[in-house]
């Protein structure tokens, strides 16, 4: 089995290293200093489960890799539409694309049998079909990541917690390709259950992301700080309640209470969300898949979601102002 990891950052490099350790042929496609360090020293993983070093092939040129059985996408969802030149050389007739993204995926309504919105495009994450044109729906395998990693220094991945990568086909089939990928990930020391309805997992994780990510960017607060501040905790609960209603209207049942979800986030402690980390690094914020698509689904399903809409408006402006210089002399 041949796996190409496109976007070998903190999560991508960790998954690639684990797969390589388990015996899979792995090719990491990375860039800049991280690339040079992994080429020279391999991928060093520092983990409470035990440190290890893996030496998969590392390149910045996907043409060196060629067609793969699986492409693991470690890119942010907001770069999917523009990744065509990078992913095209990796795609053979049966190549599967495993998108380890946060939020609502571009394939969300694909294969949603019997639902009124089956086949509907989520414009927020697939505007005009621009993502589907690059990442064909038939290739998609969903992946919900319950794992936290950071790049401690180029070529060194600090694994903080969690090893679960839930997998699932959009149509709910327990497919042969899903089983093969799961077995390879398990061989590398990861948990990789193949779920008959991955959308429930998507919403469980999204209940936290849709609230904590934008609020952390707006307040610069950690997970624990948001949970311990009474008014902010109440806002989080409101946003989660709205999200649960949207999930159920869209045909899913996350099966977790708001209080349990908040308590789970509080136990993470003083952790900065990925959106806050992106803000501090001067990167564009991953708003569309995490917040914007949920607001879009609220409109499609007729669920009122005022708190989500207001926070989405505020964090969208923050994203604009943090990446767009104000002209000199502007009022």
mmCIF file of C-alpha atoms in Angstrom:
data_model
loop_
_atom_site.group_PDB
_atom_site.id
_atom_site.type_symbol
_atom_site.label_atom_id
_atom_site.label_comp_id
_atom_site.label_asym_id
_atom_site.label_seq_id
_atom_site.Cartn_x
_atom_site.Cartn_y
_atom_site.Cartn_z
ATOM 1 C CA UNK A 1 0.000 0.000 0.000
ATOM 2 C CA UNK A 2 1.273 3.441 -0.950
ATOM 3 C CA UNK A 3 0.202 6.545 0.942
ATOM 4 C CA UNK A 4 1.056 10.121 0.018
ATOM 5 C CA UNK A 5 0.658 12.756 2.719
ATOM 6 C CA UNK A 6 -0.058 16.098 1.101
ATOM 7 C CA UNK A 7 0.596 18.771 3.696
ATOM 8 C CA UNK A 8 2.996 17.078 6.090
ATOM 9 C CA UNK A 9 2.574 19.529 8.948
ATOM 10 C CA UNK A 10 1.932 18.609 12.567
ATOM 11 C CA UNK A 11 -0.882 16.112 11.933
ATOM 12 C CA UNK A 12 0.214 14.977 8.475
ATOM 13 C CA UNK A 13 3.789 14.224 9.501
ATOM 14 C CA UNK A 14 2.606 12.413 12.627
ATOM 15 C CA UNK A 15 0.227 10.190 10.658
ATOM 16 C CA UNK A 16 2.862 9.582 8.009
ATOM 17 C CA UNK A 17 5.448 8.619 10.612
ATOM 18 C CA UNK A 18 3.007 6.243 12.300
ATOM 19 C CA UNK A 19 2.022 4.600 9.008
ATOM 20 C CA UNK A 20 5.679 4.199 8.028
ATOM 21 C CA UNK A 21 6.452 2.647 11.408
ATOM 22 C CA UNK A 22 3.654 0.157 10.739
ATOM 23 C CA UNK A 23 5.149 -0.937 7.435
ATOM 24 C CA UNK A 24 3.295 1.216 4.899
ATOM 25 C CA UNK A 25 5.108 2.884 2.003
ATOM 26 C CA UNK A 26 4.776 6.580 2.854
ATOM 27 C CA UNK A 27 5.702 9.727 0.944
ATOM 28 C CA UNK A 28 5.542 13.066 2.759
ATOM 29 C CA UNK A 29 5.011 16.189 0.663
ATOM 30 C CA UNK A 30 6.131 19.178 2.680
ATOM 31 C CA UNK A 31 7.756 22.577 2.284
ATOM 32 C CA UNK A 32 10.475 24.909 3.502
ATOM 33 C CA UNK A 33 12.513 24.250 6.656
ATOM 34 C CA UNK A 34 10.292 21.374 7.812
ATOM 35 C CA UNK A 35 11.088 19.608 4.537
ATOM 36 C CA UNK A 36 14.857 19.977 4.893
ATOM 37 C CA UNK A 37 14.853 18.756 8.496
ATOM 38 C CA UNK A 38 12.745 15.676 7.735
ATOM 39 C CA UNK A 39 14.933 14.821 4.761
ATOM 40 C CA UNK A 40 18.062 14.958 6.866
ATOM 41 C CA UNK A 41 16.903 13.529 10.185
ATOM 42 C CA UNK A 42 13.566 11.829 9.493
ATOM 43 C CA UNK A 43 10.378 12.616 11.411
ATOM 44 C CA UNK A 44 11.064 12.677 15.144
ATOM 45 C CA UNK A 45 7.929 12.097 17.200
ATOM 46 C CA UNK A 46 7.999 13.017 20.888
ATOM 47 C CA UNK A 47 5.044 11.428 22.624
ATOM 48 C CA UNK A 48 3.875 10.347 26.090
ATOM 49 C CA UNK A 49 3.239 6.986 24.387
ATOM 50 C CA UNK A 50 6.925 6.686 23.509
ATOM 51 C CA UNK A 51 9.277 8.628 21.245
ATOM 52 C CA UNK A 52 10.227 7.294 17.832
ATOM 53 C CA UNK A 53 11.799 8.368 14.557
ATOM 54 C CA UNK A 54 10.569 7.384 11.092
ATOM 55 C CA UNK A 55 12.332 7.867 7.763
ATOM 56 C CA UNK A 56 9.706 7.983 4.999
ATOM 57 C CA UNK A 57 10.466 9.550 1.641
ATOM 58 C CA UNK A 58 10.146 13.339 1.851
ATOM 59 C CA UNK A 59 9.777 15.722 -1.087
ATOM 60 C CA UNK A 60 8.218 18.989 -2.195
ATOM 61 C CA UNK A 61 7.467 17.603 -5.670
ATOM 62 C CA UNK A 62 4.434 15.282 -5.959
ATOM 63 C CA UNK A 63 5.650 14.185 -9.401
ATOM 64 C CA UNK A 64 8.420 12.300 -7.574
ATOM 65 C CA UNK A 65 5.744 10.292 -5.790
ATOM 66 C CA UNK A 66 3.354 9.446 -8.599
ATOM 67 C CA UNK A 67 0.062 7.617 -8.175
ATOM 68 C CA UNK A 68 -0.806 6.517 -4.632
ATOM 69 C CA UNK A 69 -3.460 4.242 -3.188
ATOM 70 C CA UNK A 70 -4.408 6.875 -0.607
ATOM 71 C CA UNK A 71 -3.729 10.595 -0.364
ATOM 72 C CA UNK A 72 -3.934 11.845 3.222
ATOM 73 C CA UNK A 73 -4.739 15.554 3.156
ATOM 74 C CA UNK A 74 -3.030 17.439 5.947
ATOM 75 C CA UNK A 75 -3.936 20.797 4.407
ATOM 76 C CA UNK A 76 -6.382 23.281 5.890
ATOM 77 C CA UNK A 77 -9.803 23.102 4.246
ATOM 78 C CA UNK A 78 -9.497 26.665 2.953
ATOM 79 C CA UNK A 79 -6.681 25.550 0.614
ATOM 80 C CA UNK A 80 -8.449 22.553 -0.950
ATOM 81 C CA UNK A 81 -9.708 24.386 -4.034
ATOM 82 C CA UNK A 82 -6.188 25.537 -4.924
ATOM 83 C CA UNK A 83 -4.373 22.233 -4.344
ATOM 84 C CA UNK A 84 -5.114 20.821 -7.804
ATOM 85 C CA UNK A 85 -1.564 21.089 -9.204
ATOM 86 C CA UNK A 86 -0.186 19.347 -6.106
ATOM 87 C CA UNK A 87 -2.675 16.504 -5.874
ATOM 88 C CA UNK A 88 -3.152 15.706 -9.574
ATOM 89 C CA UNK A 89 0.140 13.761 -9.954
ATOM 90 C CA UNK A 90 -0.846 11.567 -6.981
ATOM 91 C CA UNK A 91 -4.204 10.446 -8.369
ATOM 92 C CA UNK A 92 -4.669 7.149 -10.159
ATOM 93 C CA UNK A 93 -8.009 5.693 -11.248
ATOM 94 C CA UNK A 94 -8.789 4.304 -7.767
ATOM 95 C CA UNK A 95 -6.879 6.655 -5.476
ATOM 96 C CA UNK A 96 -8.845 7.557 -2.341
ATOM 97 C CA UNK A 97 -8.553 10.980 -0.704
ATOM 98 C CA UNK A 98 -8.630 11.037 3.101
ATOM 99 C CA UNK A 99 -9.434 14.542 4.282
ATOM 100 C CA UNK A 100 -8.443 15.075 7.907
ATOM 101 C CA UNK A 101 -10.202 18.415 8.168
ATOM 102 C CA UNK A 102 -12.065 20.290 10.835
ATOM 103 C CA UNK A 103 -15.682 21.265 10.337
ATOM 104 C CA UNK A 104 -18.130 20.446 7.562
ATOM 105 C CA UNK A 105 -16.472 18.659 4.614
ATOM 106 C CA UNK A 106 -17.196 19.441 0.964
ATOM 107 C CA UNK A 107 -18.736 15.964 0.570
ATOM 108 C CA UNK A 108 -21.212 16.375 3.443
ATOM 109 C CA UNK A 109 -24.472 15.792 1.522
ATOM 110 C CA UNK A 110 -22.954 13.244 -0.879
ATOM 111 C CA UNK A 111 -24.359 9.772 -0.198
ATOM 112 C CA UNK A 112 -26.757 11.023 2.495
ATOM 113 C CA UNK A 113 -29.400 8.522 1.468
ATOM 114 C CA UNK A 114 -33.045 9.442 1.941
ATOM 115 C CA UNK A 115 -32.397 12.976 3.217
ATOM 116 C CA UNK A 116 -34.083 15.898 1.415
ATOM 117 C CA UNK A 117 -30.674 17.592 1.042
ATOM 118 C CA UNK A 118 -28.921 14.538 -0.460
ATOM 119 C CA UNK A 119 -26.549 15.687 -3.207
ATOM 120 C CA UNK A 120 -26.760 19.353 -2.167
ATOM 121 C CA UNK A 121 -23.537 21.353 -2.390
ATOM 122 C CA UNK A 122 -22.384 23.247 0.693
ATOM 123 C CA UNK A 123 -21.416 26.508 -0.965
ATOM 124 C CA UNK A 124 -19.411 27.813 1.970
ATOM 125 C CA UNK A 125 -16.853 25.003 1.659
ATOM 126 C CA UNK A 126 -17.318 24.172 -2.037
ATOM 127 C CA UNK A 127 -18.100 27.508 -3.719
ATOM 128 C CA UNK A 128 -19.327 26.891 -7.217
ATOM 129 C CA UNK A 129 -18.073 23.299 -7.005
ATOM 130 C CA UNK A 130 -14.441 24.475 -6.951
ATOM 131 C CA UNK A 131 -13.386 21.871 -4.380
ATOM 132 C CA UNK A 132 -15.356 19.024 -5.952
ATOM 133 C CA UNK A 133 -13.603 19.813 -9.256
ATOM 134 C CA UNK A 134 -10.264 19.080 -7.554
ATOM 135 C CA UNK A 135 -11.322 16.421 -5.023
ATOM 136 C CA UNK A 136 -13.844 14.127 -6.712
ATOM 137 C CA UNK A 137 -16.649 13.003 -4.437
ATOM 138 C CA UNK A 138 -16.166 9.331 -5.336
ATOM 139 C CA UNK A 139 -12.638 9.472 -3.926
ATOM 140 C CA UNK A 140 -13.564 10.921 -0.526
ATOM 141 C CA UNK A 141 -13.080 9.068 2.736
ATOM 142 C CA UNK A 142 -13.988 11.148 5.763
ATOM 143 C CA UNK A 143 -11.650 11.415 8.728
ATOM 144 C CA UNK A 144 -12.344 13.009 12.113
ATOM 145 C CA UNK A 145 -9.170 13.683 14.073
ATOM 146 C CA UNK A 146 -9.112 13.254 17.855
ATOM 147 C CA UNK A 147 -5.420 13.975 18.178
ATOM 148 C CA UNK A 148 -3.352 16.989 19.139
ATOM 149 C CA UNK A 149 0.138 17.600 17.767
ATOM 150 C CA UNK A 150 2.435 20.579 17.242
ATOM 151 C CA UNK A 151 5.635 21.152 15.294
ATOM 152 C CA UNK A 152 8.112 21.698 18.125
ATOM 153 C CA UNK A 153 10.866 22.527 15.657
ATOM 154 C CA UNK A 154 11.420 21.633 12.001
ATOM 155 C CA UNK A 155 11.233 17.863 11.667
ATOM 156 C CA UNK A 156 10.137 17.337 15.282
ATOM 157 C CA UNK A 157 6.487 16.595 16.095
ATOM 158 C CA UNK A 158 5.280 16.855 19.676
ATOM 159 C CA UNK A 159 2.321 14.497 20.146
ATOM 160 C CA UNK A 160 0.256 15.912 23.003
ATOM 161 C CA UNK A 161 -2.752 13.634 23.270
ATOM 162 C CA UNK A 162 -5.102 11.326 21.402
ATOM 163 C CA UNK A 163 -4.464 8.765 18.672
ATOM 164 C CA UNK A 164 -7.952 8.306 17.246
ATOM 165 C CA UNK A 165 -8.668 8.995 13.584
ATOM 166 C CA UNK A 166 -12.267 7.953 12.881
ATOM 167 C CA UNK A 167 -12.808 6.955 9.247
ATOM 168 C CA UNK A 168 -15.985 6.673 7.209
ATOM 169 C CA UNK A 169 -17.436 6.592 3.714
ATOM 170 C CA UNK A 170 -19.945 9.346 2.874
ATOM 171 C CA UNK A 171 -22.605 6.717 2.106
ATOM 172 C CA UNK A 172 -21.999 4.793 5.339
ATOM 173 C CA UNK A 173 -20.612 1.688 3.631
ATOM 174 C CA UNK A 174 -17.954 -0.280 5.530
ATOM 175 C CA UNK A 175 -15.791 -0.444 2.432
ATOM 176 C CA UNK A 176 -12.799 -2.591 1.587
ATOM 177 C CA UNK A 177 -10.621 0.484 1.128
ATOM 178 C CA UNK A 178 -11.704 1.804 4.522
ATOM 179 C CA UNK A 179 -10.767 -1.471 6.185
ATOM 180 C CA UNK A 180 -7.364 -1.531 4.458
ATOM 181 C CA UNK A 181 -6.560 2.009 5.556
ATOM 182 C CA UNK A 182 -7.771 1.323 9.095
ATOM 183 C CA UNK A 183 -5.553 -1.761 9.378
ATOM 184 C CA UNK A 184 -2.506 0.183 8.214
ATOM 185 C CA UNK A 185 -3.118 2.967 10.730
ATOM 186 C CA UNK A 186 -3.668 0.475 13.546
ATOM 187 C CA UNK A 187 -0.413 -1.253 12.619
ATOM 188 C CA UNK A 188 1.298 2.110 13.120
ATOM 189 C CA UNK A 189 -0.094 2.509 16.628
ATOM 190 C CA UNK A 190 -3.139 4.662 15.889
ATOM 191 C CA UNK A 191 -6.817 4.077 16.616
ATOM 192 C CA UNK A 192 -8.748 4.070 13.348
ATOM 193 C CA UNK A 193 -12.325 2.825 13.682
ATOM 194 C CA UNK A 194 -14.383 2.648 10.492
ATOM 195 C CA UNK A 195 -17.707 4.250 11.368
ATOM 196 C CA UNK A 196 -21.037 3.502 9.658
ATOM 197 C CA UNK A 197 -22.088 7.135 10.151
ATOM 198 C CA UNK A 198 -19.092 9.422 10.407
ATOM 199 C CA UNK A 199 -21.318 12.496 10.378
ATOM 200 C CA UNK A 200 -22.143 11.912 14.053
ATOM 201 C CA UNK A 201 -18.401 12.108 14.837
ATOM 202 C CA UNK A 202 -18.123 15.235 12.705
ATOM 203 C CA UNK A 203 -20.797 16.965 14.796
ATOM 204 C CA UNK A 204 -19.387 15.816 18.154
ATOM 205 C CA UNK A 205 -16.071 17.446 17.328
ATOM 206 C CA UNK A 206 -17.710 20.406 15.610
ATOM 207 C CA UNK A 207 -19.784 21.240 18.699
ATOM 208 C CA UNK A 208 -16.521 22.259 20.319
ATOM 209 C CA UNK A 209 -14.766 23.741 17.309
ATOM 210 C CA UNK A 210 -17.671 25.944 16.218
ATOM 211 C CA UNK A 211 -17.700 27.674 19.598
ATOM 212 C CA UNK A 212 -14.189 27.523 21.028
ATOM 213 C CA UNK A 213 -12.244 28.268 17.840
ATOM 214 C CA UNK A 214 -13.816 31.625 16.926
ATOM 215 C CA UNK A 215 -14.234 32.735 20.537
ATOM 216 C CA UNK A 216 -10.594 31.973 21.291
ATOM 217 C CA UNK A 217 -9.521 34.092 18.325
ATOM 218 C CA UNK A 218 -11.763 36.947 19.422
ATOM 219 C CA UNK A 219 -10.699 36.809 23.086
ATOM 220 C CA UNK A 220 -7.161 35.333 22.877
ATOM 221 C CA UNK A 221 -8.252 32.889 25.590
ATOM 222 C CA UNK A 222 -7.336 29.245 26.145
ATOM 223 C CA UNK A 223 -9.870 26.428 26.383
ATOM 224 C CA UNK A 224 -9.794 26.460 30.188
ATOM 225 C CA UNK A 225 -10.149 30.241 30.390
ATOM 226 C CA UNK A 226 -13.257 30.202 28.197
ATOM 227 C CA UNK A 227 -14.831 27.405 30.237
ATOM 228 C CA UNK A 228 -14.062 29.114 33.545
ATOM 229 C CA UNK A 229 -15.451 32.528 32.527
ATOM 230 C CA UNK A 230 -19.165 32.365 33.333
ATOM 231 C CA UNK A 231 -20.487 34.614 30.556
ATOM 232 C CA UNK A 232 -18.273 33.050 27.911
ATOM 233 C CA UNK A 233 -19.188 29.555 29.070
ATOM 234 C CA UNK A 234 -22.854 30.510 28.700
ATOM 235 C CA UNK A 235 -22.204 31.768 25.155
ATOM 236 C CA UNK A 236 -20.396 28.515 24.335
ATOM 237 C CA UNK A 237 -23.385 26.561 25.628
ATOM 238 C CA UNK A 238 -25.770 28.619 23.489
ATOM 239 C CA UNK A 239 -23.657 28.072 20.357
ATOM 240 C CA UNK A 240 -23.442 24.345 21.073
ATOM 241 C CA UNK A 241 -27.204 24.107 21.609
ATOM 242 C CA UNK A 242 -27.814 25.784 18.260
ATOM 243 C CA UNK A 243 -25.302 23.431 16.616
ATOM 244 C CA UNK A 244 -27.027 20.370 18.071
ATOM 245 C CA UNK A 245 -30.350 21.554 16.628
ATOM 246 C CA UNK A 246 -28.744 22.036 13.189
ATOM 247 C CA UNK A 247 -27.118 18.593 13.334
ATOM 248 C CA UNK A 248 -30.443 16.924 14.122
ATOM 249 C CA UNK A 249 -32.232 18.843 11.390
ATOM 250 C CA UNK A 250 -29.509 17.699 8.978
ATOM 251 C CA UNK A 251 -30.124 14.063 9.914
ATOM 252 C CA UNK A 252 -27.496 13.371 12.581
ATOM 253 C CA UNK A 253 -27.526 12.809 16.324
ATOM 254 C CA UNK A 254 -24.168 13.497 18.008
ATOM 255 C CA UNK A 255 -25.330 11.727 21.159
ATOM 256 C CA UNK A 256 -23.565 14.004 23.647
ATOM 257 C CA UNK A 257 -24.898 16.699 25.959
ATOM 258 C CA UNK A 258 -23.733 20.301 25.872
ATOM 259 C CA UNK A 259 -22.447 20.171 29.449
ATOM 260 C CA UNK A 260 -20.493 16.992 28.831
ATOM 261 C CA UNK A 261 -18.937 18.532 25.713
ATOM 262 C CA UNK A 262 -17.930 21.674 27.611
ATOM 263 C CA UNK A 263 -16.493 19.674 30.520
ATOM 264 C CA UNK A 264 -14.433 17.640 28.059
ATOM 265 C CA UNK A 265 -13.025 20.868 26.621
ATOM 266 C CA UNK A 266 -12.263 22.224 30.097
ATOM 267 C CA UNK A 267 -10.204 19.122 30.880
ATOM 268 C CA UNK A 268 -7.951 19.928 27.908
ATOM 269 C CA UNK A 269 -6.668 22.813 30.026
ATOM 270 C CA UNK A 270 -4.787 25.899 28.847
ATOM 271 C CA UNK A 271 -4.615 24.857 25.210
ATOM 272 C CA UNK A 272 -4.790 27.356 22.354
ATOM 273 C CA UNK A 273 -7.159 26.372 19.568
ATOM 274 C CA UNK A 274 -5.868 26.025 16.015
ATOM 275 C CA UNK A 275 -7.701 29.216 15.038
ATOM 276 C CA UNK A 276 -5.972 31.213 17.760
ATOM 277 C CA UNK A 277 -2.626 29.728 16.750
ATOM 278 C CA UNK A 278 -3.272 30.734 13.127
ATOM 279 C CA UNK A 279 -4.227 34.245 14.210
ATOM 280 C CA UNK A 280 -1.030 34.646 16.234
ATOM 281 C CA UNK A 281 0.996 33.323 13.290
ATOM 282 C CA UNK A 282 -0.607 35.818 10.892
ATOM 283 C CA UNK A 283 -2.303 33.085 8.846
ATOM 284 C CA UNK A 284 -5.818 33.164 7.364
ATOM 285 C CA UNK A 285 -8.388 31.724 9.748
ATOM 286 C CA UNK A 286 -10.199 28.467 8.928
ATOM 287 C CA UNK A 287 -13.639 30.030 9.341
ATOM 288 C CA UNK A 288 -15.664 28.668 6.436
ATOM 289 C CA UNK A 289 -15.633 24.954 7.285
ATOM 290 C CA UNK A 290 -15.835 25.450 11.047
ATOM 291 C CA UNK A 291 -18.379 28.269 11.403
ATOM 292 C CA UNK A 292 -19.613 29.488 8.028
ATOM 293 C CA UNK A 293 -20.798 26.078 6.827
ATOM 294 C CA UNK A 294 -22.741 25.519 10.065
ATOM 295 C CA UNK A 295 -24.484 28.859 9.559
ATOM 296 C CA UNK A 296 -25.242 27.836 5.967
ATOM 297 C CA UNK A 297 -26.741 24.541 7.171
ATOM 298 C CA UNK A 298 -28.852 26.470 9.668
ATOM 299 C CA UNK A 299 -30.352 28.353 6.742
ATOM 300 C CA UNK A 300 -30.859 25.179 4.682
ATOM 301 C CA UNK A 301 -32.625 23.402 7.541
ATOM 302 C CA UNK A 302 -34.581 26.394 8.865
ATOM 303 C CA UNK A 303 -32.952 26.344 12.313
ATOM 304 C CA UNK A 304 -32.567 29.757 14.024
ATOM 305 C CA UNK A 305 -28.952 30.279 15.046
ATOM 306 C CA UNK A 306 -28.493 33.902 16.142
ATOM 307 C CA UNK A 307 -25.446 33.340 18.369
ATOM 308 C CA UNK A 308 -23.619 31.425 15.633
ATOM 309 C CA UNK A 309 -24.461 34.148 13.105
ATOM 310 C CA UNK A 310 -23.226 36.977 15.340
ATOM 311 C CA UNK A 311 -19.962 35.229 16.245
ATOM 312 C CA UNK A 312 -19.431 34.303 12.586
ATOM 313 C CA UNK A 313 -19.815 37.958 11.605
ATOM 314 C CA UNK A 314 -17.312 39.098 14.239
ATOM 315 C CA UNK A 315 -14.648 36.485 13.526
ATOM 316 C CA UNK A 316 -14.993 37.020 9.758
ATOM 317 C CA UNK A 317 -14.196 40.696 10.263
ATOM 318 C CA UNK A 318 -11.284 39.767 12.531
ATOM 319 C CA UNK A 319 -9.896 37.522 9.784
ATOM 320 C CA UNK A 320 -10.180 40.376 7.302
ATOM 321 C CA UNK A 321 -8.619 43.038 9.516
ATOM 322 C CA UNK A 322 -5.793 40.775 10.710
ATOM 323 C CA UNK A 323 -4.631 39.970 7.178
ATOM 324 C CA UNK A 324 -5.485 43.205 5.334
ATOM 325 C CA UNK A 325 -3.343 46.275 6.074
ATOM 326 C CA UNK A 326 -5.217 49.511 6.677
ATOM 327 C CA UNK A 327 -4.199 52.085 4.028
ATOM 328 C CA UNK A 328 -2.191 55.005 5.380
ATOM 329 C CA UNK A 329 -4.429 58.038 5.869
ATOM 330 C CA UNK A 330 -7.661 56.051 6.045
ATOM 331 C CA UNK A 331 -10.289 57.490 8.415
#
